[in-house]
XYZ file of N, CA and C in Angstrom:
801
model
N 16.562 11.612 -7.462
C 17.375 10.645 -6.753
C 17.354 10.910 -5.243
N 17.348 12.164 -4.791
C 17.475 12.496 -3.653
C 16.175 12.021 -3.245
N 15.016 12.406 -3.559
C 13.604 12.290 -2.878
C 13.504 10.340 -2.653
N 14.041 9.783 -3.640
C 14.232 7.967 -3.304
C 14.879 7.959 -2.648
N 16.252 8.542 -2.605
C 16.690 7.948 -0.902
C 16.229 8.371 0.093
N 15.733 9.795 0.148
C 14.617 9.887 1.366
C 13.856 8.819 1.577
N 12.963 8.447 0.921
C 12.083 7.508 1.442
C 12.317 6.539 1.539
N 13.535 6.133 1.069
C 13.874 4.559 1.609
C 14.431 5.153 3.056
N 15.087 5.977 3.131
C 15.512 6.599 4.932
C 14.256 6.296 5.687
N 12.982 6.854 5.092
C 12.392 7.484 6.061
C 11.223 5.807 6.383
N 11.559 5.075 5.300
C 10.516 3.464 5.533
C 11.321 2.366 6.130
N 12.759 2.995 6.205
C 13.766 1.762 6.652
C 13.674 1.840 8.371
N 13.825 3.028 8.606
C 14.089 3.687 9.719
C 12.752 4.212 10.504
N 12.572 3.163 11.568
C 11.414 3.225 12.058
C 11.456 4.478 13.322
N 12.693 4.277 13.946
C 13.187 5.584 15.322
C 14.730 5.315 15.412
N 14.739 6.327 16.328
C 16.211 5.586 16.250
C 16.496 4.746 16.971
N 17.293 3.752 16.318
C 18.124 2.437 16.739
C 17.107 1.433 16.934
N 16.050 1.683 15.313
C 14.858 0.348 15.244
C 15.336 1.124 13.643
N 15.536 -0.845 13.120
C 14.930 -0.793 11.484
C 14.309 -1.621 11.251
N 14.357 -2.111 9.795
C 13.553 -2.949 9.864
C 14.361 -4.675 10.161
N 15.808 -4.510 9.842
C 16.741 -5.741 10.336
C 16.285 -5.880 11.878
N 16.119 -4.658 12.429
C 16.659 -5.072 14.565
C 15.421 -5.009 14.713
N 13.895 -5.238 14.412
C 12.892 -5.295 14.625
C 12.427 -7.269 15.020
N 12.574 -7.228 16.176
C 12.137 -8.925 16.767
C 10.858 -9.172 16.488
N 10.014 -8.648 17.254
C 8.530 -8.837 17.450
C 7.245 -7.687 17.101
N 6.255 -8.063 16.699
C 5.500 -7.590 16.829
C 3.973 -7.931 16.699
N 3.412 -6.647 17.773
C 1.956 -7.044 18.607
C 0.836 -6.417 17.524
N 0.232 -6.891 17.857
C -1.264 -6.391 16.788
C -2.415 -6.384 17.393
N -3.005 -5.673 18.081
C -3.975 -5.487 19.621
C -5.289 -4.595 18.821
N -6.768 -5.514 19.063
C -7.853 -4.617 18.820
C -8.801 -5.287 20.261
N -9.470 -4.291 20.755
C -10.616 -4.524 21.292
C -11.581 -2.881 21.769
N -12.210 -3.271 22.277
C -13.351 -2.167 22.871
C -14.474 -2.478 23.794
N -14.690 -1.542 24.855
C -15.320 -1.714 25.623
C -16.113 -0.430 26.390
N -16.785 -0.329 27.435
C -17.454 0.329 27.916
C -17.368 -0.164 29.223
N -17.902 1.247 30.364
C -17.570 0.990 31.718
C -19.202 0.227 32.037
N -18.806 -0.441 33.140
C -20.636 -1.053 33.501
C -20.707 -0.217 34.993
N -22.031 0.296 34.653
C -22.521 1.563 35.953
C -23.875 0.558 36.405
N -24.728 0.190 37.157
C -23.670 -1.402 37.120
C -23.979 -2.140 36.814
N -23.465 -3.272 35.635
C -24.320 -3.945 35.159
C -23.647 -5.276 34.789
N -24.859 -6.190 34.919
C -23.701 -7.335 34.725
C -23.548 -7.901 32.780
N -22.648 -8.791 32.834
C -22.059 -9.376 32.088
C -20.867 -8.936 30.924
N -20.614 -9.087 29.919
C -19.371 -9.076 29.119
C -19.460 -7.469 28.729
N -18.207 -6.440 29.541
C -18.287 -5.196 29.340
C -16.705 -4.712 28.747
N -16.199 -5.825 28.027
C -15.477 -5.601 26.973
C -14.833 -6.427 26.179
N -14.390 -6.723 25.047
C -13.195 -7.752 24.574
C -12.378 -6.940 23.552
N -11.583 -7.958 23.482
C -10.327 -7.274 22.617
C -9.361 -8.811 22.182
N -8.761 -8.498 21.166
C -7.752 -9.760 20.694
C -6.017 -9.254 20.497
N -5.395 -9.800 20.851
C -4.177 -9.988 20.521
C -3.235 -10.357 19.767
N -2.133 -10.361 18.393
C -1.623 -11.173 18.034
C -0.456 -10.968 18.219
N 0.708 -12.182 18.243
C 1.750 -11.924 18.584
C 2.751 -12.883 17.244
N 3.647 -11.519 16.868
C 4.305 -11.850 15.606
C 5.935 -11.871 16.109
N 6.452 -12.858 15.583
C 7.992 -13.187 16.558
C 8.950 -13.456 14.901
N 10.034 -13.490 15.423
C 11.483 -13.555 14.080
C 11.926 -14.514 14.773
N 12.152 -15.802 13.764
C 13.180 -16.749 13.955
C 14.265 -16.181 13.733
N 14.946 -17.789 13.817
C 16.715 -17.507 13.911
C 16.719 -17.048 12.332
N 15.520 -17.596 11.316
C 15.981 -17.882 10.270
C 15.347 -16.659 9.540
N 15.200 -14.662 10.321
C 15.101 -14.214 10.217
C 13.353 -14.228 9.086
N 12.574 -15.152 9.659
C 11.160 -14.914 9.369
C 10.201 -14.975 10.045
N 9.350 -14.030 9.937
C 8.377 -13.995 11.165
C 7.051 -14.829 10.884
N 6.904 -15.209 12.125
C 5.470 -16.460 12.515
C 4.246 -15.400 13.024
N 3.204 -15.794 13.019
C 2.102 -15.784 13.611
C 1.721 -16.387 14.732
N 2.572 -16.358 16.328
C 2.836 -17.314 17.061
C 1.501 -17.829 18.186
N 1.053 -16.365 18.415
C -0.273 -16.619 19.025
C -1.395 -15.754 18.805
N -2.565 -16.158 19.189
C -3.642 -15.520 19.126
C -4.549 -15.632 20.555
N -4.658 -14.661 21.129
C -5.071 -14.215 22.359
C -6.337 -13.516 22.211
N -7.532 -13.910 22.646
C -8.445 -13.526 23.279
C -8.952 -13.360 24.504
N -9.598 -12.226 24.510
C -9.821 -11.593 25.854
C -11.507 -10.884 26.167
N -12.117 -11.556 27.026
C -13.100 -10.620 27.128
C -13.632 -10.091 28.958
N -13.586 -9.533 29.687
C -14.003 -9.017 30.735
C -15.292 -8.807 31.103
N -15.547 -8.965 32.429
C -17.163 -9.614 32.639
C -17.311 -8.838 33.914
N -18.761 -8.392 34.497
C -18.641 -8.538 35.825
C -20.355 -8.626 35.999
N -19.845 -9.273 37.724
C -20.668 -10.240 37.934
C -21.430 -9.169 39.205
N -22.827 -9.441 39.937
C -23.519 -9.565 41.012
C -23.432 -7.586 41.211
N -23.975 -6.740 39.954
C -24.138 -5.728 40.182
C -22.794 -5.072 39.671
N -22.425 -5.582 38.708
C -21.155 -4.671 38.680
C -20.277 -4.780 40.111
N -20.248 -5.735 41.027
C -18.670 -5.669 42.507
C -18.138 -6.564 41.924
N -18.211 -7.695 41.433
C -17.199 -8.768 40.640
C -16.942 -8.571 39.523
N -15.687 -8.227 39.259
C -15.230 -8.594 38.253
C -13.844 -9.561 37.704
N -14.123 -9.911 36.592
C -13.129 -10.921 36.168
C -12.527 -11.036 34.594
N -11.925 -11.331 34.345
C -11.270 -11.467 32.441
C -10.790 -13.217 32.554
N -11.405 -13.114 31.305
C -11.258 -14.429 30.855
C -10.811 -14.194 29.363
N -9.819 -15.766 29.382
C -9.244 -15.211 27.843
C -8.619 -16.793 27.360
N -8.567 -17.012 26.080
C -8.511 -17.934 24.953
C -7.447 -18.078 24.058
N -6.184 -18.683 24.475
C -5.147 -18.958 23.821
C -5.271 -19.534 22.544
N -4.797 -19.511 21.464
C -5.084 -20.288 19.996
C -3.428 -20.334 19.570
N -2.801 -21.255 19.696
C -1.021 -21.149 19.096
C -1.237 -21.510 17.591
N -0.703 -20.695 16.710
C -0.876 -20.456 14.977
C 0.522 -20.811 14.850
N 1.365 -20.798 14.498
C 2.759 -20.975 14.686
C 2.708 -21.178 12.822
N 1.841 -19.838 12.236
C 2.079 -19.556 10.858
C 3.014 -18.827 10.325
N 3.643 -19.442 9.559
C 4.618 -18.188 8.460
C 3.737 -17.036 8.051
N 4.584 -15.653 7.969
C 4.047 -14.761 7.426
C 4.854 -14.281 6.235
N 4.806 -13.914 5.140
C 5.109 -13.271 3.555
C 6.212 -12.376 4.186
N 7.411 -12.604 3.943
C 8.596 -11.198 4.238
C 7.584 -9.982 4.066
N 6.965 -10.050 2.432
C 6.710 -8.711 1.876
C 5.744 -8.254 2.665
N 4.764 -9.099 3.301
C 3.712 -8.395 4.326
C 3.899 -8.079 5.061
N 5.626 -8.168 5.609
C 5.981 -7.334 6.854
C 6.473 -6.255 6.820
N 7.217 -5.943 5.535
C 7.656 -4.829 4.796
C 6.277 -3.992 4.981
N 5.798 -4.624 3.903
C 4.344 -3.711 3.764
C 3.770 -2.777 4.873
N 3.927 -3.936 5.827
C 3.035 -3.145 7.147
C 3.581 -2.301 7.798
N 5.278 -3.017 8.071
C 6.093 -1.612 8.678
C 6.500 -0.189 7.717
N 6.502 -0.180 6.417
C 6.203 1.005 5.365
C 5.045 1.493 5.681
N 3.612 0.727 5.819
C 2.583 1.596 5.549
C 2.373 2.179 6.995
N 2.628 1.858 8.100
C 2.247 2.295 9.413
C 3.189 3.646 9.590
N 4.493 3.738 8.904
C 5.085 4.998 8.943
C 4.947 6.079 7.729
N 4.311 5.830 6.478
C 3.920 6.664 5.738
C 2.777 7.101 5.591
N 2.651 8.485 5.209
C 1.260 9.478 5.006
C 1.159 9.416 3.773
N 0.382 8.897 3.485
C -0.308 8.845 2.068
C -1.514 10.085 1.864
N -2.117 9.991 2.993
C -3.068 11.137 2.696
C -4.085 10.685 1.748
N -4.410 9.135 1.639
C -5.646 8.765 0.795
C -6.826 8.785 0.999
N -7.053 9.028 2.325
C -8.406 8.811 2.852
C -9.092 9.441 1.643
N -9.803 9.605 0.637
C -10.342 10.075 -0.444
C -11.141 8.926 -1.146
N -12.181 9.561 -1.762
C -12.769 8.503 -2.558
C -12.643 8.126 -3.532
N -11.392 8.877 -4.493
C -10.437 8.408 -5.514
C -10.101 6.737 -5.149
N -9.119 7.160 -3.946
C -8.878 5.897 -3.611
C -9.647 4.541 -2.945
N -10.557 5.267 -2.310
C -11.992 3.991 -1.902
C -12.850 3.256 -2.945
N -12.789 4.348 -4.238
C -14.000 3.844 -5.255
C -13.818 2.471 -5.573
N -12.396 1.850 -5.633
C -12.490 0.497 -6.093
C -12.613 -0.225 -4.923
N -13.053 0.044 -3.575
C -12.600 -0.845 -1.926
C -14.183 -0.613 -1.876
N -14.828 -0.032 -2.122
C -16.422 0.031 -1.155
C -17.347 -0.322 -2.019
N -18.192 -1.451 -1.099
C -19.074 -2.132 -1.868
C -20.763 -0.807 -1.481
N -21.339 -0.843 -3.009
C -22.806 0.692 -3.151
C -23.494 -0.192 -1.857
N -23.746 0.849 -1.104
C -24.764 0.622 0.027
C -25.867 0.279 -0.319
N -26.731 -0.508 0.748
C -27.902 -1.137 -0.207
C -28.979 -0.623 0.599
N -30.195 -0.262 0.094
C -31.576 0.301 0.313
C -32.142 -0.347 2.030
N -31.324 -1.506 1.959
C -31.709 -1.987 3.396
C -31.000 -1.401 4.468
N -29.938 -1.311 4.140
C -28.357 -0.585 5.017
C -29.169 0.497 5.245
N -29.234 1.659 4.179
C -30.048 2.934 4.491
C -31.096 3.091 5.416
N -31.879 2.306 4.979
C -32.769 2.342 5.777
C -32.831 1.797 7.579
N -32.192 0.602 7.224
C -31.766 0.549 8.928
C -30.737 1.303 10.018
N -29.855 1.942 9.155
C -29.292 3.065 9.339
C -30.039 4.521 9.651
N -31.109 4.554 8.933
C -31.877 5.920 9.330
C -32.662 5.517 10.461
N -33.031 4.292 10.770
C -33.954 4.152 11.651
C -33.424 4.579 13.108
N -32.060 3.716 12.933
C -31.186 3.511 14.065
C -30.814 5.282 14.792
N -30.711 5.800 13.903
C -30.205 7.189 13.842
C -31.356 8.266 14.177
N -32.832 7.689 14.343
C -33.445 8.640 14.401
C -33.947 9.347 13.094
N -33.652 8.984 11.815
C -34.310 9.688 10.760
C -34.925 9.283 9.598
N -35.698 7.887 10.299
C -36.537 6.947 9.160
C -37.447 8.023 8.033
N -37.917 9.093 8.978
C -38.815 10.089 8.186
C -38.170 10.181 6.522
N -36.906 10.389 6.293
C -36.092 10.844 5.173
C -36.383 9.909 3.756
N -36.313 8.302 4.736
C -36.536 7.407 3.905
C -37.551 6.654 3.795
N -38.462 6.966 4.184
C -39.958 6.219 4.467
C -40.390 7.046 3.594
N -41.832 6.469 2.917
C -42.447 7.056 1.980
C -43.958 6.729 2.309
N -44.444 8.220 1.687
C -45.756 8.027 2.454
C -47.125 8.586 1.271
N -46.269 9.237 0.399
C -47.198 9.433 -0.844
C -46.469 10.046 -2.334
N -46.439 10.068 -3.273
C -45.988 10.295 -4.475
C -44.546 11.127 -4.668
N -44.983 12.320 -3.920
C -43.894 13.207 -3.488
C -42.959 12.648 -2.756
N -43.228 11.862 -1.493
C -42.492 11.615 -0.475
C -41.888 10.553 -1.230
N -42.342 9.919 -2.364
C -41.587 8.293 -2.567
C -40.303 9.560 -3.802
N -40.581 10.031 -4.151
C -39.670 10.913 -5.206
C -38.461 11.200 -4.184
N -38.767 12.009 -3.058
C -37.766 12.650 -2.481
C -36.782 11.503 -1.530
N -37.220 10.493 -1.398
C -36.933 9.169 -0.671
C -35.817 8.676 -1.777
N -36.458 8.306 -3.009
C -35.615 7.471 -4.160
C -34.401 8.525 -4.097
N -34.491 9.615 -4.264
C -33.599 10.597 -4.231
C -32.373 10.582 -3.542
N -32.809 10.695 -2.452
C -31.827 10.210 -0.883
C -31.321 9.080 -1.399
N -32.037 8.095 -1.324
C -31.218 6.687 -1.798
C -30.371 6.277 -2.961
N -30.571 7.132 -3.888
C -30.011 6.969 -4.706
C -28.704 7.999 -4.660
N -28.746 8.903 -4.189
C -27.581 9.832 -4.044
C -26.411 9.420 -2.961
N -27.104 8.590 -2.042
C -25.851 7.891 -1.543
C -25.723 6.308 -1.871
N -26.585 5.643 -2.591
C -25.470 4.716 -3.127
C -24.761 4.900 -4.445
N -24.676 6.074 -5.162
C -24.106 6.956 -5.841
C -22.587 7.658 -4.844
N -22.407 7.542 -3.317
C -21.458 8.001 -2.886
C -21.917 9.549 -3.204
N -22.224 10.131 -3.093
C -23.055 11.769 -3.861
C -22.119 12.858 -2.349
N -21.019 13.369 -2.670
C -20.251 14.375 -1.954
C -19.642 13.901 -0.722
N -19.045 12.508 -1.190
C -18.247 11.526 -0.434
C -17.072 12.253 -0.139
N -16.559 13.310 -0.765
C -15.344 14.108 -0.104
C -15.565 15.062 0.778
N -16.756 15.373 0.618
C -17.215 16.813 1.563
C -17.329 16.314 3.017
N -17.854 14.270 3.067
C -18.071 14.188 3.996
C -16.501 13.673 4.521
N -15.489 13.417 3.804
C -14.072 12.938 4.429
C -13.488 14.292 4.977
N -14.131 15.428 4.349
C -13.117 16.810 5.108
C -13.998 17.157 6.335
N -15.037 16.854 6.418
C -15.661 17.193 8.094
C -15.319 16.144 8.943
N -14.654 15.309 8.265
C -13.897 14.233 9.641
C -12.502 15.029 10.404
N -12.420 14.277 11.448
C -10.888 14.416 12.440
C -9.785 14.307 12.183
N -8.998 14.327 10.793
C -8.179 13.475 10.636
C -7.013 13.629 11.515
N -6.986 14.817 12.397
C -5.377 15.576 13.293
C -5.222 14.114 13.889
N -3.787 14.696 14.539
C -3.161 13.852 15.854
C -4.457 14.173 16.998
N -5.080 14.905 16.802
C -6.116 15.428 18.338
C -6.939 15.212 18.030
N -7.145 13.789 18.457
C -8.650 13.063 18.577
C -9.308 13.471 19.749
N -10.508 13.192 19.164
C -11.794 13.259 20.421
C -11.571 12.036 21.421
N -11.781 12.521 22.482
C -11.332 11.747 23.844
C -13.663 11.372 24.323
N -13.691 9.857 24.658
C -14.788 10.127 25.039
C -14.464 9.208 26.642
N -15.619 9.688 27.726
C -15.455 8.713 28.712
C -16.476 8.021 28.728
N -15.484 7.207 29.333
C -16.231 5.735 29.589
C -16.490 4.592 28.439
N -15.978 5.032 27.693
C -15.930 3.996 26.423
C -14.799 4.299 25.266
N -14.039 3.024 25.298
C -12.821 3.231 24.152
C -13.606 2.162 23.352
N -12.645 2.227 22.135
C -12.514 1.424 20.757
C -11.111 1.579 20.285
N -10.518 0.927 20.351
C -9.084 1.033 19.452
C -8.261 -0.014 19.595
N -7.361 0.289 18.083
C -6.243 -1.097 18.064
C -4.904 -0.311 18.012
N -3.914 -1.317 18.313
C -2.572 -0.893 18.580
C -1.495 -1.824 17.603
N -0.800 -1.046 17.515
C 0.509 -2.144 16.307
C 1.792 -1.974 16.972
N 2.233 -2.591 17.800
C 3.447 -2.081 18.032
C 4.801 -2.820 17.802
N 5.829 -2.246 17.287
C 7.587 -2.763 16.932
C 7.971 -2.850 18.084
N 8.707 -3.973 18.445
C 9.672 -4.443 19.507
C 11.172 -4.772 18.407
N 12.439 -3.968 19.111
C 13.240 -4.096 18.632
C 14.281 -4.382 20.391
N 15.754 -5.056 20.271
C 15.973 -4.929 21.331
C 16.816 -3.578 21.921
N 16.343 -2.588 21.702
C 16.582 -1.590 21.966
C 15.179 -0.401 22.050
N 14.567 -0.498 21.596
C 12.990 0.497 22.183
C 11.771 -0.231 21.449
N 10.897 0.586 21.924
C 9.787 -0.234 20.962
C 8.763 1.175 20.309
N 8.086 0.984 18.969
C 7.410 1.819 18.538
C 5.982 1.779 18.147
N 4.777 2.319 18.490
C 3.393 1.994 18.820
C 2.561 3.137 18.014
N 1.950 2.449 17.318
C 0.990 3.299 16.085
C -0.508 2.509 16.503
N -1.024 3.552 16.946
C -2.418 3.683 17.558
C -3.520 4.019 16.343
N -4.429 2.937 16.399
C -6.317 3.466 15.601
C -7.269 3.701 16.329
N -7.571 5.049 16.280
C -8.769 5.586 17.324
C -10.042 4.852 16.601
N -11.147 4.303 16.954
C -12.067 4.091 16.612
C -13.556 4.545 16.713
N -12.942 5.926 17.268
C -13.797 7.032 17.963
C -14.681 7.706 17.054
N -13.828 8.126 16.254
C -13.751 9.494 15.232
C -14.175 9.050 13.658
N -14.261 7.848 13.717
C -14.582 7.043 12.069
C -14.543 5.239 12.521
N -15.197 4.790 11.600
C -15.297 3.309 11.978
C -13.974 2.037 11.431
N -12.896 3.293 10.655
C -11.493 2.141 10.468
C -10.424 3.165 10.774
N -10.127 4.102 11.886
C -9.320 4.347 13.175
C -8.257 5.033 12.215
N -8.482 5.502 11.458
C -7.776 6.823 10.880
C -7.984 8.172 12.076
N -6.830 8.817 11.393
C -5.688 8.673 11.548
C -4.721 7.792 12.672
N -3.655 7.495 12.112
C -2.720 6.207 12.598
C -1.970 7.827 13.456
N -1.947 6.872 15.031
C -0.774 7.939 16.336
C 0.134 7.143 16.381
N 1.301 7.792 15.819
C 2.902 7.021 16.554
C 3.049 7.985 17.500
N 3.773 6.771 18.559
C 4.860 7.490 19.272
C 5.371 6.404 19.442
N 6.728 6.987 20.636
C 8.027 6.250 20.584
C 8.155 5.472 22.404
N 7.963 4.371 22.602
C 8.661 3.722 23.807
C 7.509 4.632 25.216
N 6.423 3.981 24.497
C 4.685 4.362 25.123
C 4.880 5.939 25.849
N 5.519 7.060 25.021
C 5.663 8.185 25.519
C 4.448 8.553 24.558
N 3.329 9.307 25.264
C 2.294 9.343 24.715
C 1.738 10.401 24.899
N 3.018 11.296 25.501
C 2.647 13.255 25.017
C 3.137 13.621 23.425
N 4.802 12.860 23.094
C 4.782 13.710 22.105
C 4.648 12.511 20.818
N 3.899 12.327 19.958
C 3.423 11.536 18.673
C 3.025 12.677 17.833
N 2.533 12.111 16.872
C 2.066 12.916 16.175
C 1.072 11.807 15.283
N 0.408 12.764 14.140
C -0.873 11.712 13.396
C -0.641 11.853 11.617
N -0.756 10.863 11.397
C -0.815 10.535 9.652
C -1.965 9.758 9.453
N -2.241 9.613 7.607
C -3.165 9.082 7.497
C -2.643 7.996 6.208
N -3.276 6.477 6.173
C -2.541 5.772 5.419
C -3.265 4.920 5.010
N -4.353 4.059 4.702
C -5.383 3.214 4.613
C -4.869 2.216 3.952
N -4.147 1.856 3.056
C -3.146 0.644 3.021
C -2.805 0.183 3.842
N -2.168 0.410 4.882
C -1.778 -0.098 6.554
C -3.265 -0.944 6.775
N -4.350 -0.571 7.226
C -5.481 -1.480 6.949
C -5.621 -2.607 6.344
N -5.318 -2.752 5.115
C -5.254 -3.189 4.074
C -4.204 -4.438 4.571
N -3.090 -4.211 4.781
C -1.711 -4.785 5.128
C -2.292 -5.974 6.385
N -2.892 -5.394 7.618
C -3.187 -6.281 8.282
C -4.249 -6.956 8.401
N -5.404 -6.826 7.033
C -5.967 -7.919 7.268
C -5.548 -8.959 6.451
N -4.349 -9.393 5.716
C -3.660 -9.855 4.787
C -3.046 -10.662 6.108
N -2.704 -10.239 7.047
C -1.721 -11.178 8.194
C -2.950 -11.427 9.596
N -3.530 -11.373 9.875
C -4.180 -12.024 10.652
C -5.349 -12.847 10.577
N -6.381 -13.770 11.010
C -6.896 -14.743 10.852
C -7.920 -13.785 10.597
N -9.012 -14.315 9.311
C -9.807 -13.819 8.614
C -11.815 -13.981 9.946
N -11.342 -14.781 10.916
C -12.572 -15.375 11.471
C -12.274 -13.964 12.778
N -11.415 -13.459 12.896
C -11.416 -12.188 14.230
C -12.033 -11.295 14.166
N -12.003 -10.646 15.145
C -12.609 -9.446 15.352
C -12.386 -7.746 14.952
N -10.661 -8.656 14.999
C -9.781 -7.382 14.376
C -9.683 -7.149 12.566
N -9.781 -8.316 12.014
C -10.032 -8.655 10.667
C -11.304 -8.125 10.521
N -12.120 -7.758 10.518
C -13.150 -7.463 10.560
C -13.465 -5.411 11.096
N -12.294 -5.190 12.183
C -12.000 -3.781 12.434
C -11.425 -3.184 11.310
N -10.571 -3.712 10.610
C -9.777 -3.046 9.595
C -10.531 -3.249 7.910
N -11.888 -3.331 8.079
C -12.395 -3.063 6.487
C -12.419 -2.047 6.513
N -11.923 -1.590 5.316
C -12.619 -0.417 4.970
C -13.797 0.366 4.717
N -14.876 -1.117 4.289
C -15.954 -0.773 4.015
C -16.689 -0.253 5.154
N -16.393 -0.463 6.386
C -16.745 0.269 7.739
C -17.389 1.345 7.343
N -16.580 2.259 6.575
C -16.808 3.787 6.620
C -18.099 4.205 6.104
N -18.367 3.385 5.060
C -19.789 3.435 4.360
C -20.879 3.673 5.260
N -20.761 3.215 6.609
C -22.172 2.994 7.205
C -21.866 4.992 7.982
N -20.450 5.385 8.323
C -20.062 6.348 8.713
C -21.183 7.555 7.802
N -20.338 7.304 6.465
C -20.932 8.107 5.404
C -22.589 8.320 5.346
N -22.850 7.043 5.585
C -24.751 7.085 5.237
C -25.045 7.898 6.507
N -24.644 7.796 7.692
C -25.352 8.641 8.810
C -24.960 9.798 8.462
N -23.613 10.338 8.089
C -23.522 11.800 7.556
C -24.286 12.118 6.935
N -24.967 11.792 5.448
C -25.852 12.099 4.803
C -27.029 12.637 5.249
N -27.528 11.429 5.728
C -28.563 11.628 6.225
C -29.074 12.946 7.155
N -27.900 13.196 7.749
C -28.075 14.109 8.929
C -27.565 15.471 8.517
N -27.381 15.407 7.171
C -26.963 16.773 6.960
C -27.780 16.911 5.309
N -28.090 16.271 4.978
C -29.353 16.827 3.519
C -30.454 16.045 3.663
């Protein structure tokens, strides 16, 4: 009994003096970009959504904001340009539940227990354009009897998933992500309540669907900390428009292409 009311404490109660009643708005932010040294044209985009509470205590899908940044005549001009879309869609109570539960709980699934039913078997073409890309067509190219044996091998051991956990424990999962310059990737979720606001960050650095999730509290962004939750994923591509960019950030199946370069580069 005790451990259920914990967790209803700990999913109701987003910080203090935010629940899920005093929670108004909330933002849903993906993009990525790179610096131009100097070069012209589109050197980043990113999308926006903006989720609001009526009087009648249900939240809309009110806008959709696009954004992409450009520069012009050598990299000295630059400019952002961006694409209003008003949705003024209802969203499912329960998908808001959902999302504000899963963005504050550690599940700790990242595992392939839990992926086996989410990831579609990589296909012989993936592999292969994947090794090319990577520098290690040799692995999968075949060049005589032996070489086609040890090739099928490879291929078949990872669309078999073949030590899919070994490769989830050599990932990052801490709060202390790898920092790179000159190029981000990441999305942001953040609670607006009228009293603070709370911001759970996806690095897109460290894996291709931004595990582990960084909270912190009212953009104080020394002290957060990191969990891991892949339902939260799950949750928002259920609420935003299926044709984005960000719908498309939050598959899971991302990771697959992660996995095949691990392979490759390590048997």
């Amino acid at each position: 009994m005790k451990k259920l009311l914990f967790y209803f404490i700990f999913c109701t109660t987003i910080s203090s003096g935010q629940t899920l009643d005093t929670i108004k708005k909330i933002e849903i932010f993906y993009g990525y970009g790179n610096q131009c040294f100097p070069q012209n044209g589109i050197y980043s985009r990113s999308e926006l959504f903006t989720l609001e509470k009526s009087e009648s205590e249900t939240f809309f899908l009110l806008k959709y904001k696009k954004f992409w940044s450009k520069s012009r005549k050598k990299a000295t001009i630059f400019s952002q340009d961006s694409l209003v879309k008003k949705r003024n869609k209802e969203i499912d109570s329960n998908l808001i539940t959902d999302l504000i539960v899963n963005v504050n709980s550690n599940k700790e699934n990242f595992s392939f227990e839990f992926l086996k039913s989410r990831l579609n078997m990589p296909t012989k073409r993936q592999i292969k354009k994947l090794a090319r890309r990577i520098g290690l067509n040799y692995k999968i190219d075949c060049y005589g009897l032996f070489d086609c044996e040890y090739r099928n091998h490879v291929i078949d051991s990872i669309k078999q998933f073949d030590k899919f956990d070994k490769f989830i424990s050599s990932l990052n999962l801490s709060s202390k992500q790898m920092l790179v310059i000159g190029y981000w990737k990441m999305a942001r979720i953040t609670l607006y309540s009228e009293e603070n606001s709370v911001t759970y960050e996806f690095s897109y650095t460290n894996n291709k669907i931004g595990q582990p999730i960084i909270k912190w509290y009212n953009k104080n962004f020394i002290v957060s900390y990191g969990f891991v939750n892949l339902l939260a994923n799950e949750v928002v591509r259920e609420i935003i428009p299926k044709e984005s960019i960000t719908f498309k950030a939050f598959d899971l199946n991302r990771i697959t292409e992660d996995y095949i370069c691990w392979y490759l580069q390590n048997h």
